[in-house]
Coordinates of N, CA and C in Angstrom, one line a residue:
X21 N 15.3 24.4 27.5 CA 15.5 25.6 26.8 C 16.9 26.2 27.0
X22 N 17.7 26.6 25.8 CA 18.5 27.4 26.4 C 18.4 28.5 26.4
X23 N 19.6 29.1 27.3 CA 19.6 30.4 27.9 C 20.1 31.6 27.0
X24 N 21.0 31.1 26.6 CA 21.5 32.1 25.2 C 20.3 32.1 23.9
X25 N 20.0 31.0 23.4 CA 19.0 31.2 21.8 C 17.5 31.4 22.6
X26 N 17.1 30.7 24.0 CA 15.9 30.7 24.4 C 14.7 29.6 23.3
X27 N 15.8 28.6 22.1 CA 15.0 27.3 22.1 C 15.2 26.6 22.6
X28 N 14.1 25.3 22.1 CA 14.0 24.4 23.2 C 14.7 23.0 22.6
X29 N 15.6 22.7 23.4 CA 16.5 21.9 22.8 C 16.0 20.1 22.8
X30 N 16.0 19.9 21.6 CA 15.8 18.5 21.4 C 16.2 17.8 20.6
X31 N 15.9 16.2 20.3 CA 17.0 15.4 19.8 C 17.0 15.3 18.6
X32 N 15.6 16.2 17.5 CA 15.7 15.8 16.2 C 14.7 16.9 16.3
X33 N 14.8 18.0 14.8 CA 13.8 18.4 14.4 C 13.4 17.9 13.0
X34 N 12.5 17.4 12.7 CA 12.2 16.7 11.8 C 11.0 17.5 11.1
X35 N 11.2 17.5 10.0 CA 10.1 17.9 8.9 C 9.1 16.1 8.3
X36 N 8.2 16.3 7.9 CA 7.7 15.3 7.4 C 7.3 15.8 6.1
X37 N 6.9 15.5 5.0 CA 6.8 16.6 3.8 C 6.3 15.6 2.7
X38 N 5.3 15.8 2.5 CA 4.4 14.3 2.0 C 3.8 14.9 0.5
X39 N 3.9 14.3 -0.6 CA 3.4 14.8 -2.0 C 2.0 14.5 -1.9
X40 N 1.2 15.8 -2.1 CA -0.3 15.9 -2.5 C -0.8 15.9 -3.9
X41 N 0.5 16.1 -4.9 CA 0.4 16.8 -6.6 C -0.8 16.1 -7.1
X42 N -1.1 16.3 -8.2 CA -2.0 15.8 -9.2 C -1.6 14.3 -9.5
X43 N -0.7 13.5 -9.3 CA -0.3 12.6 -9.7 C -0.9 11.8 -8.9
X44 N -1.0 12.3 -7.5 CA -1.1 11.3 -6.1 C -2.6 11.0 -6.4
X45 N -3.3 10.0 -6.6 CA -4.5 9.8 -6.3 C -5.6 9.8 -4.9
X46 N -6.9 9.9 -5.4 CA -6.7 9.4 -3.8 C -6.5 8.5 -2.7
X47 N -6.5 7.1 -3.5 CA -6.2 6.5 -2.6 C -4.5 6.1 -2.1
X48 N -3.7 6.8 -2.9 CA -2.3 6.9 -2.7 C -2.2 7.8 -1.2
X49 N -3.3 9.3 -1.6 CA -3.4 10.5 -0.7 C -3.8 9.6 1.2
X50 N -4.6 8.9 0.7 CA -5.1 8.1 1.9 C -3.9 7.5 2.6
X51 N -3.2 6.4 1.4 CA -2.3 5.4 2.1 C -1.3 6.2 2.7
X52 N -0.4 7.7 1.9 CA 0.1 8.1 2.8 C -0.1 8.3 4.2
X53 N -1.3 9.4 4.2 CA -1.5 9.8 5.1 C -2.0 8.7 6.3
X54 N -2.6 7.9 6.3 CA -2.5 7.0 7.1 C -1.3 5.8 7.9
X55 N -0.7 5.9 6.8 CA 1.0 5.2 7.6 C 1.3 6.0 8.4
X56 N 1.5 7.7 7.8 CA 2.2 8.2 9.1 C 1.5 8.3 10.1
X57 N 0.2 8.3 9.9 CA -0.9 8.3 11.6 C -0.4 6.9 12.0
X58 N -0.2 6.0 11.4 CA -0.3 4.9 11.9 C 1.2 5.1 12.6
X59 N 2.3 5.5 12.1 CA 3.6 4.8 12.6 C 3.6 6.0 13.9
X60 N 3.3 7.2 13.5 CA 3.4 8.3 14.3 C 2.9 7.9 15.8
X61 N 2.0 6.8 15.8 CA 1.3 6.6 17.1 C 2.0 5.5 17.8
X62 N 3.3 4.5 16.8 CA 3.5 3.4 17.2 C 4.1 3.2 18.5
X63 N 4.1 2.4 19.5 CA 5.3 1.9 20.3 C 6.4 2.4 19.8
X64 N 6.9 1.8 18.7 CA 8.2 1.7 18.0 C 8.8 3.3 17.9
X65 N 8.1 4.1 17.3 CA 8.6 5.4 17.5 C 8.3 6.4 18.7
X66 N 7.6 5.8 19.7 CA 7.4 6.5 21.0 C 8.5 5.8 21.4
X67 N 9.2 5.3 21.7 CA 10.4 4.0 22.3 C 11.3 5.3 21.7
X68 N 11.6 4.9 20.4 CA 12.6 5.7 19.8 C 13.1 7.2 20.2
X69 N 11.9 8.0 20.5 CA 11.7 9.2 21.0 C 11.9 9.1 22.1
X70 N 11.8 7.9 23.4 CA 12.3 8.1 24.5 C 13.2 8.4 24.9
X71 N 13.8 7.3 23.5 CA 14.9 6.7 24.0 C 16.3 7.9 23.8
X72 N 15.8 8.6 23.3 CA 17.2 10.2 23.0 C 17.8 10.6 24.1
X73 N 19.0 10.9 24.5 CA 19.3 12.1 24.6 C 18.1 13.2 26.1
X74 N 17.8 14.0 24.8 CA 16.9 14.3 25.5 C 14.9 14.1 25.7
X75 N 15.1 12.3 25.0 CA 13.9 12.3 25.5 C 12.9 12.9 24.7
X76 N 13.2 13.9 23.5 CA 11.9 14.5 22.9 C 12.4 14.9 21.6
X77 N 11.3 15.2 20.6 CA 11.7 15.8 19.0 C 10.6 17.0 19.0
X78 N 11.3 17.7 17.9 CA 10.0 18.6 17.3 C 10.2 17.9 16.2
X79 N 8.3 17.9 15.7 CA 7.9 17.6 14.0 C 6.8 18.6 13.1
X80 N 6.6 18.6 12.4 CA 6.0 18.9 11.6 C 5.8 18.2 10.6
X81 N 4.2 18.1 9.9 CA 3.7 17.4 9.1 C 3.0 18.2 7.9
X82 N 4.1 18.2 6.5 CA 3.4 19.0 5.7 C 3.0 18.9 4.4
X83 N 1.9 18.7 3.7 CA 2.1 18.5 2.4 C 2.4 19.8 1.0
X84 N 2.6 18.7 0.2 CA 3.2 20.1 -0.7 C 2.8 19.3 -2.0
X85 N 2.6 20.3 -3.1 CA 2.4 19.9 -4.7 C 3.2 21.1 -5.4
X86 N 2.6 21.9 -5.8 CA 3.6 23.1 -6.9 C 4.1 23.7 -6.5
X87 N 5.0 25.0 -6.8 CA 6.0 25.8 -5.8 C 4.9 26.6 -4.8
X88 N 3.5 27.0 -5.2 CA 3.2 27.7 -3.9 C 2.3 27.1 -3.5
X89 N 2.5 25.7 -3.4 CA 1.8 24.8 -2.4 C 2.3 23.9 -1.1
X90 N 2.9 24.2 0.0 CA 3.1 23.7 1.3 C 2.2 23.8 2.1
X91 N 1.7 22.6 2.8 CA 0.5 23.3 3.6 C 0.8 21.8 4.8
X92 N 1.0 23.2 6.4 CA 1.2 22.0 7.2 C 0.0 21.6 7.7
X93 N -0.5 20.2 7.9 CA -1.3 19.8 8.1 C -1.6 19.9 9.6
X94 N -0.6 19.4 10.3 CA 0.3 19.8 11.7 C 1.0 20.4 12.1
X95 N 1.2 22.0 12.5 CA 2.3 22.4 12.8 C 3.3 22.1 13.9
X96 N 4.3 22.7 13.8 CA 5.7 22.1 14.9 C 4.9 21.5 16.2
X97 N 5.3 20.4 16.6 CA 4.9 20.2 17.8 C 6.1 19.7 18.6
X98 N 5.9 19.5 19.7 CA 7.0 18.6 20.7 C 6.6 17.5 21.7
X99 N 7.1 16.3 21.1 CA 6.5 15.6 21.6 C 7.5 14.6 22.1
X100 N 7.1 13.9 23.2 CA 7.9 13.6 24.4 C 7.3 12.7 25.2
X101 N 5.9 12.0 24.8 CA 5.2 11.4 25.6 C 4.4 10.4 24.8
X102 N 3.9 9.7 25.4 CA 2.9 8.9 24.3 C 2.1 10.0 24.1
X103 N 1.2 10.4 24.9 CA 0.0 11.0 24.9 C 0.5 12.2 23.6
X104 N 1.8 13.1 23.6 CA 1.8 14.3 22.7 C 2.0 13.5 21.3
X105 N 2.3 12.2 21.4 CA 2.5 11.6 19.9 C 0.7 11.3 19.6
X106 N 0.4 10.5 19.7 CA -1.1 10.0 19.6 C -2.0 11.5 19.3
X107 N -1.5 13.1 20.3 CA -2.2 14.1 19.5 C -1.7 14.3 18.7
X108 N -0.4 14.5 18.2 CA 0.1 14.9 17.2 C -0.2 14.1 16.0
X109 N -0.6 12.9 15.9 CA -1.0 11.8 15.2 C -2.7 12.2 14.4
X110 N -3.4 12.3 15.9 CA -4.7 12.8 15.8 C -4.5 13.9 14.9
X111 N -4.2 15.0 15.1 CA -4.3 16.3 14.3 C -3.7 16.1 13.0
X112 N -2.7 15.5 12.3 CA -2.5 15.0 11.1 C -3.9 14.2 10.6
X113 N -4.4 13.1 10.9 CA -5.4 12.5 11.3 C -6.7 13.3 10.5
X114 N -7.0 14.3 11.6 CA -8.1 15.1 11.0 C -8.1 16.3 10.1
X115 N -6.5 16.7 9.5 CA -6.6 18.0 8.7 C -7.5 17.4 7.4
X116 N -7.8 18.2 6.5 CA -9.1 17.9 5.2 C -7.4 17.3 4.5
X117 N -8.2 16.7 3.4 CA -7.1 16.0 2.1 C -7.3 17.0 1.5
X118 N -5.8 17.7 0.9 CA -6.5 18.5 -0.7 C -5.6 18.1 -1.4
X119 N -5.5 18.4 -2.8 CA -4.9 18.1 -4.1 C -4.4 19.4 -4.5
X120 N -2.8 19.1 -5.1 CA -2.4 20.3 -5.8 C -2.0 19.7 -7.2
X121 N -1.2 20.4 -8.0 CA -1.4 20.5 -9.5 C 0.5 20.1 -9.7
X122 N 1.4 20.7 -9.7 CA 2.4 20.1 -10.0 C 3.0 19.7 -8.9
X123 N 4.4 19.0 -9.2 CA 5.6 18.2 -8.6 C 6.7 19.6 -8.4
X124 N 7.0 19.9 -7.5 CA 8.2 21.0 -7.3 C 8.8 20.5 -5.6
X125 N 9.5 19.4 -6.1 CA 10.0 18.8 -5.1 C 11.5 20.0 -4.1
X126 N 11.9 20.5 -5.0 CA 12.6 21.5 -4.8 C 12.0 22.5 -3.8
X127 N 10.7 23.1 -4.4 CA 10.3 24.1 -3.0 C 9.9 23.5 -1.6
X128 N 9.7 22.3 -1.9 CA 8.8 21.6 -0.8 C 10.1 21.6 -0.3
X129 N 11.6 21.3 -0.2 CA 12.8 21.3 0.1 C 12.7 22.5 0.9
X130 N 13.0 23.5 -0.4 CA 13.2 25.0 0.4 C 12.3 25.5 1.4
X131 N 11.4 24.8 1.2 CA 10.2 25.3 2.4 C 10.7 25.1 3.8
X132 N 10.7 23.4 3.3 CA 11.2 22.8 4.5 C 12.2 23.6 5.9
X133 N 13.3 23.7 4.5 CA 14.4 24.0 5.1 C 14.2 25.7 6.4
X134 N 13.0 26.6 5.6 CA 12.9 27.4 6.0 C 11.9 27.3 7.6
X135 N 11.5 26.4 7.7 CA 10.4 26.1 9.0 C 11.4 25.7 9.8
X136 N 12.3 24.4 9.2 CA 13.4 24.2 10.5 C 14.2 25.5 11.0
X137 N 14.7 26.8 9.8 CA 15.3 27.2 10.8 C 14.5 28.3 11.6
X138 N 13.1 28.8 11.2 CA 12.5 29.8 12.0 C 11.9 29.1 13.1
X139 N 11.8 28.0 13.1 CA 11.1 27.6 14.4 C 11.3 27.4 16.0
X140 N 11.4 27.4 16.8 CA 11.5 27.4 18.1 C 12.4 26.2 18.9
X141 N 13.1 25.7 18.0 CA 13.6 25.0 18.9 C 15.2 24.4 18.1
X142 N 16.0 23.7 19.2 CA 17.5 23.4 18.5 C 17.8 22.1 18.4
X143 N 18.4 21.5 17.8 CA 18.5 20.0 17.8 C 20.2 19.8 17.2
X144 N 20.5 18.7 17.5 CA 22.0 18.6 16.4 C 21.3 17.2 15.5
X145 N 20.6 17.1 15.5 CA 20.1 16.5 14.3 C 18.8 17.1 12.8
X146 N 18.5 17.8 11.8 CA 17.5 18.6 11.4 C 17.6 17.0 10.2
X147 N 16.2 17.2 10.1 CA 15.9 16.0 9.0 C 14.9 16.8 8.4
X148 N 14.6 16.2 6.6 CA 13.8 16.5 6.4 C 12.9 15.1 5.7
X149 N 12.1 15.0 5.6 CA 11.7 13.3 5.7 C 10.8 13.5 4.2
X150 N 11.1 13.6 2.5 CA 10.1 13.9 1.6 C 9.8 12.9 1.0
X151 N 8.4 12.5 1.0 CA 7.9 11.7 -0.1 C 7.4 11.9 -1.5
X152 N 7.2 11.4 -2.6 CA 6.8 11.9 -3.7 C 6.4 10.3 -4.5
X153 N 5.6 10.5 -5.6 CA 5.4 9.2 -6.5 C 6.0 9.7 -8.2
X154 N 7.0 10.8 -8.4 CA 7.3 11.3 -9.4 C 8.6 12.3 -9.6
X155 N 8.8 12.6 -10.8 CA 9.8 13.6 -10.1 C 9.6 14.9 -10.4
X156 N 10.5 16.1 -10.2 CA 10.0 17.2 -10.6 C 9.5 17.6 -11.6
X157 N 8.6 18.3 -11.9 CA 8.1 19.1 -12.9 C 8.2 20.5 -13.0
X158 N 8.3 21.2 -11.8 CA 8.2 22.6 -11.6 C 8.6 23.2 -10.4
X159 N 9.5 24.6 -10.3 CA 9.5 25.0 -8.7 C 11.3 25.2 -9.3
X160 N 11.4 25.6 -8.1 CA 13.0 25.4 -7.2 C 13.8 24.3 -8.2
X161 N 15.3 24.7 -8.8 CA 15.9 23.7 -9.5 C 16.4 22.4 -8.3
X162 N 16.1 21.6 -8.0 CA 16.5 20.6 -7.2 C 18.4 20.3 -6.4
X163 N 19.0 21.3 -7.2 CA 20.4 21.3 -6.7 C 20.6 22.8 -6.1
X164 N 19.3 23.5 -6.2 CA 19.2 25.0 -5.4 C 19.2 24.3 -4.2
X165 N 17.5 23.9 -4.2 CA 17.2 23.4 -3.0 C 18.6 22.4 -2.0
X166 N 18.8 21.0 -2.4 CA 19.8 21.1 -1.9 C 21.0 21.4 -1.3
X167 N 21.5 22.0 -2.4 CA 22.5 23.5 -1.7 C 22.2 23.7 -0.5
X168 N 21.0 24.6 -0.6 CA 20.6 25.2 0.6 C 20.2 24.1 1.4
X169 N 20.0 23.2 2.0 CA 19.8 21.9 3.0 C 21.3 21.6 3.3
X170 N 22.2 21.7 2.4 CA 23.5 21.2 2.8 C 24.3 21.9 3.1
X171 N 24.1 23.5 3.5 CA 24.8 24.8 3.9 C 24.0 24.7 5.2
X172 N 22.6 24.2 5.1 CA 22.2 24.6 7.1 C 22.6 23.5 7.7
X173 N 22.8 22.6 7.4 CA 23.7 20.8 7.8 C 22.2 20.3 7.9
X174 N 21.4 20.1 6.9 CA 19.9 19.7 7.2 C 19.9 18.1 6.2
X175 N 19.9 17.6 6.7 CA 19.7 15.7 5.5 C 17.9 15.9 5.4
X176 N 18.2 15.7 4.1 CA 17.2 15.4 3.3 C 17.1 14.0 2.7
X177 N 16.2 12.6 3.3 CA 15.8 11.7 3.4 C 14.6 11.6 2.2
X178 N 14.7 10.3 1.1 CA 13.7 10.2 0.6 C 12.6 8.8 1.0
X179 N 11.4 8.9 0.3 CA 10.5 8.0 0.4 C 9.9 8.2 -0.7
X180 N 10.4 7.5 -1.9 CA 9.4 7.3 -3.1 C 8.6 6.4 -3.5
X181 N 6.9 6.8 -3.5 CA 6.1 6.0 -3.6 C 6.1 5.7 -4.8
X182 N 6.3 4.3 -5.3 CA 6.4 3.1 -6.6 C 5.2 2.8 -6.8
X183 N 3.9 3.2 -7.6 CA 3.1 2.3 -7.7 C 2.5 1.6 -9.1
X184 N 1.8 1.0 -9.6 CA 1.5 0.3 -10.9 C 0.9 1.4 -11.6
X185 N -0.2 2.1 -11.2 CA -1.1 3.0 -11.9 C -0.4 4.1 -12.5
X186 N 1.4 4.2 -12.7 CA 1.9 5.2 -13.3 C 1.2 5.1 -15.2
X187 N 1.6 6.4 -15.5 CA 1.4 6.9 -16.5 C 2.7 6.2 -17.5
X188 N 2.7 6.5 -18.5 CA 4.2 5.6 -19.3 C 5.2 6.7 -18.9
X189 N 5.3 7.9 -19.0 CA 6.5 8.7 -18.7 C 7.0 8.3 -17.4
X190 N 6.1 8.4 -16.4 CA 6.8 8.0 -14.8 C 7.1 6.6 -14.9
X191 N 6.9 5.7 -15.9 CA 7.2 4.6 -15.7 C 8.4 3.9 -16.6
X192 N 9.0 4.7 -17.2 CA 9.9 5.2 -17.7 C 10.9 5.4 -16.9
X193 N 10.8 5.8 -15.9 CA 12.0 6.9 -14.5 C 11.8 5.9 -13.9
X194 N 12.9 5.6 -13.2 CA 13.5 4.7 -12.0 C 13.4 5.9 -10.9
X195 N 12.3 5.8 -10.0 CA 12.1 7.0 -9.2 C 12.6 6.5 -8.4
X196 N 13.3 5.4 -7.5 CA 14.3 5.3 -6.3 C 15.9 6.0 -6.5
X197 N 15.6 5.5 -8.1 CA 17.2 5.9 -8.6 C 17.5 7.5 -8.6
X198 N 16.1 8.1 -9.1 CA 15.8 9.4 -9.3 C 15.8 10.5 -7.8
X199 N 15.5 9.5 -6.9 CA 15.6 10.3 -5.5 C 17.1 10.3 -5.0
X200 N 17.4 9.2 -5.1 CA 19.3 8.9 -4.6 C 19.7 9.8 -5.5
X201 N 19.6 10.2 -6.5 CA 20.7 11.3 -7.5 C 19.8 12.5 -7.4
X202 N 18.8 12.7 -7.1 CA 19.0 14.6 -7.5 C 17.8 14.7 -6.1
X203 N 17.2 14.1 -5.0 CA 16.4 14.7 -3.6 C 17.2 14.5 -2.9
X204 N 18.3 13.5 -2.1 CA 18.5 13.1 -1.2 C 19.8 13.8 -0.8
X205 N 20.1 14.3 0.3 CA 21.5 14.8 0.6 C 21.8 15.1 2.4
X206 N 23.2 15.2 2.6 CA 23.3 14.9 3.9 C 23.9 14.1 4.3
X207 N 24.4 14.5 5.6 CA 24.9 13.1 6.2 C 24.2 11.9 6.5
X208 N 24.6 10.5 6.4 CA 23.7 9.1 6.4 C 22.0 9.3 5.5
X209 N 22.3 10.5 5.1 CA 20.8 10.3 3.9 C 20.9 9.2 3.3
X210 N 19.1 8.8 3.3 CA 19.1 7.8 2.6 C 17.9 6.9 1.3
X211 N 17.2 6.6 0.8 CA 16.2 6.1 0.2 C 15.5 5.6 0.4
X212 N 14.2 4.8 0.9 CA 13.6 4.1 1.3 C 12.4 3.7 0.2
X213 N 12.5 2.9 -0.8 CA 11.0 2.9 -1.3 C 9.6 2.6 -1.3
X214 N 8.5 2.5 -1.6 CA 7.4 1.7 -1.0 C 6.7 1.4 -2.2
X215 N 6.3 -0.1 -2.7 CA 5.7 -0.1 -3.5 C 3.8 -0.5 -3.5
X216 N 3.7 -1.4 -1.9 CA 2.4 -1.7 -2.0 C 1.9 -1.0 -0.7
X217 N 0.7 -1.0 0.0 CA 0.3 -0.5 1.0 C 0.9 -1.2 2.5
X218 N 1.3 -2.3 2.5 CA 1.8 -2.9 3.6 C 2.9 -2.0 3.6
X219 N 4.0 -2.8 2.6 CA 5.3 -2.0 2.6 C 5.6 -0.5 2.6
X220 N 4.3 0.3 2.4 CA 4.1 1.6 2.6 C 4.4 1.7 4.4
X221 N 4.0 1.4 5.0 CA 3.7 1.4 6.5 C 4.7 1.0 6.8
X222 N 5.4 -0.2 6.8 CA 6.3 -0.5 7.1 C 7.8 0.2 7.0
X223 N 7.5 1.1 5.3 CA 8.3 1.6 5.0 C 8.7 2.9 5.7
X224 N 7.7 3.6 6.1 CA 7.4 4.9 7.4 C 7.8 4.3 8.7
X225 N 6.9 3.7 8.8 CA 7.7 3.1 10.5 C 9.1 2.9 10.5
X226 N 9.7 2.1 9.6 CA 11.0 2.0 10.0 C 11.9 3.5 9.7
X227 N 11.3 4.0 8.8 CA 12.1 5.1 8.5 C 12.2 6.2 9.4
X228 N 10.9 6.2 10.2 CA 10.7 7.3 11.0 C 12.0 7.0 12.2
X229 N 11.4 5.5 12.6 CA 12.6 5.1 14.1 C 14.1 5.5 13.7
X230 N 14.3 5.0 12.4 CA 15.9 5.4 12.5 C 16.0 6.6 11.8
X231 N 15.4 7.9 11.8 CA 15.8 9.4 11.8 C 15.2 9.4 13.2
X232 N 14.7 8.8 13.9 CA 14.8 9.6 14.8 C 15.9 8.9 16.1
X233 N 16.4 7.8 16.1 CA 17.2 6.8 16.5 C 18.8 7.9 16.2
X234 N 19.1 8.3 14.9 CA 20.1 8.6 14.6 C 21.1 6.7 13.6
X235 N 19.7 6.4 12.7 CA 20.5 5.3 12.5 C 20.9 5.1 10.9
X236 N 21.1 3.9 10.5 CA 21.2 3.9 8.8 C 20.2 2.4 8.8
X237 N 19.6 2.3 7.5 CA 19.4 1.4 7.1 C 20.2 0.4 6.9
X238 N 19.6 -0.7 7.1 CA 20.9 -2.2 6.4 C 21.2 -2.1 5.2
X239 N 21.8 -2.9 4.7 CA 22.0 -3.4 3.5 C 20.9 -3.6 2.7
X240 N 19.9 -4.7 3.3 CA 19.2 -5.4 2.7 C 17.8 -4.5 2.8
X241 N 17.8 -3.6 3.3 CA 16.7 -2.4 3.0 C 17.0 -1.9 2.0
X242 N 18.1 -1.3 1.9 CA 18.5 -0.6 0.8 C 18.5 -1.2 -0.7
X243 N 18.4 -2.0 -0.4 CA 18.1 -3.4 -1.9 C 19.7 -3.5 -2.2
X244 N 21.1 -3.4 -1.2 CA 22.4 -3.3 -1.9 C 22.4 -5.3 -1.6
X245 N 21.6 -5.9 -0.6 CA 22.0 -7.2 -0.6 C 20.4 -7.8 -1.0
X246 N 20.7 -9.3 -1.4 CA 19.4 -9.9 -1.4 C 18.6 -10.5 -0.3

């Protein structure tokens, strides 16, 4: 803790901020929410988390659908141990699934942004980690939101879930292309997409280690090599 702000200093505060809208079905609702219990518990990102600095992150786990829908499932925690990952895992784990009605990727931003700075602790790294299977429809204009992420020095990281069961409009939109041009911002921000349930998991696990590693994706994640 320090002695001047009185938070508690750690190597990442990370937001997690996962789409619940009307779009997400439930078994989309499911697969999210189960990668991140799954990676959240992994070796790989208890390693990662050791491995800082100082040893520990705060997170939060929240979903969001229209502008006045944010709902943490998990609030801030700090976790530093296996044991505080596996609860913090747990308690995502068991919050109820609900459904909201629009896409307002924007507020889910500005929300974000506002938990990282009232919360209790200091980091020189703030992430905010947003998933979505669509793009805005309603809320916050998307270059508000930003703005404001990029005045608190906060990177805003995407994860867009790709799946077949789109509608013809969302299938229409290149939603990887759609997050790199109007969600993502920040220093080393970056894209990640996920099209099936494996590569969902895999697509969170790796994403989580390197926000919290302090790293970039390769090339060949990023689809820039074959």
């Amino acid at each position: 803790m320090t002695a001047q702000t009185g938070l508690t200093e750690v190597d990442v505060e990370l937001v997690l901020a996962v789409d619940i809208s009307h779009s997400v079905d439930e078994e989309e609702a499911r697969r999210q929410r189960e990668g991140y219990v799954a990676a959240l518990a992994s070796p790989e990102v208890i390693d990662a988390i050791q491995g800082g600095p100082w040893g520990r992150i705060a997170v939060t786990y929240v979903e969001w659908a229209d502008a006045r829908l944010q709902r943490p499932a998990a609030d801030w925690a700090l976790i530093d141990s296996e044991e505080a990952a596996l609860a913090f895992a747990a308690q995502v784990a068991a919050a109820p699934l609900e459904k909201g009605s629009y896409t307002a990727i924007g507020a889910a931003i500005d929300d974000a942004v506002t938990r990282i700075e009232t919360n209790a602790y200091s980091a020189p790294r703030m992430i905010i980690d947003i998933s979505g299977d669509g793009p805005q429809n309603q809320g916050l204009p998307l270059d508000v939101a930003r703005a404001r992420a990029d005045e608190a020095g906060i990177t805003v990281n995407g994860l867009p879930v790709i799946t077949e069961g789109q509608t013809l409009l969302r299938a229409e939109i290149n939603l990887e292309g759609y997050f790199q041009d109007n969600v993502v911002t920040g220093p080393s921000s970056f894209v990640l997409p996920a099209r099936t349930e494996e590569e969902f998991r895999q697509a969170i696990l790796r994403k989580l280690v390197l926000e919290i590693a302090g790293a970039e994706p390769s090339p060949v994640e990023l689809g820039l090599l074959p």
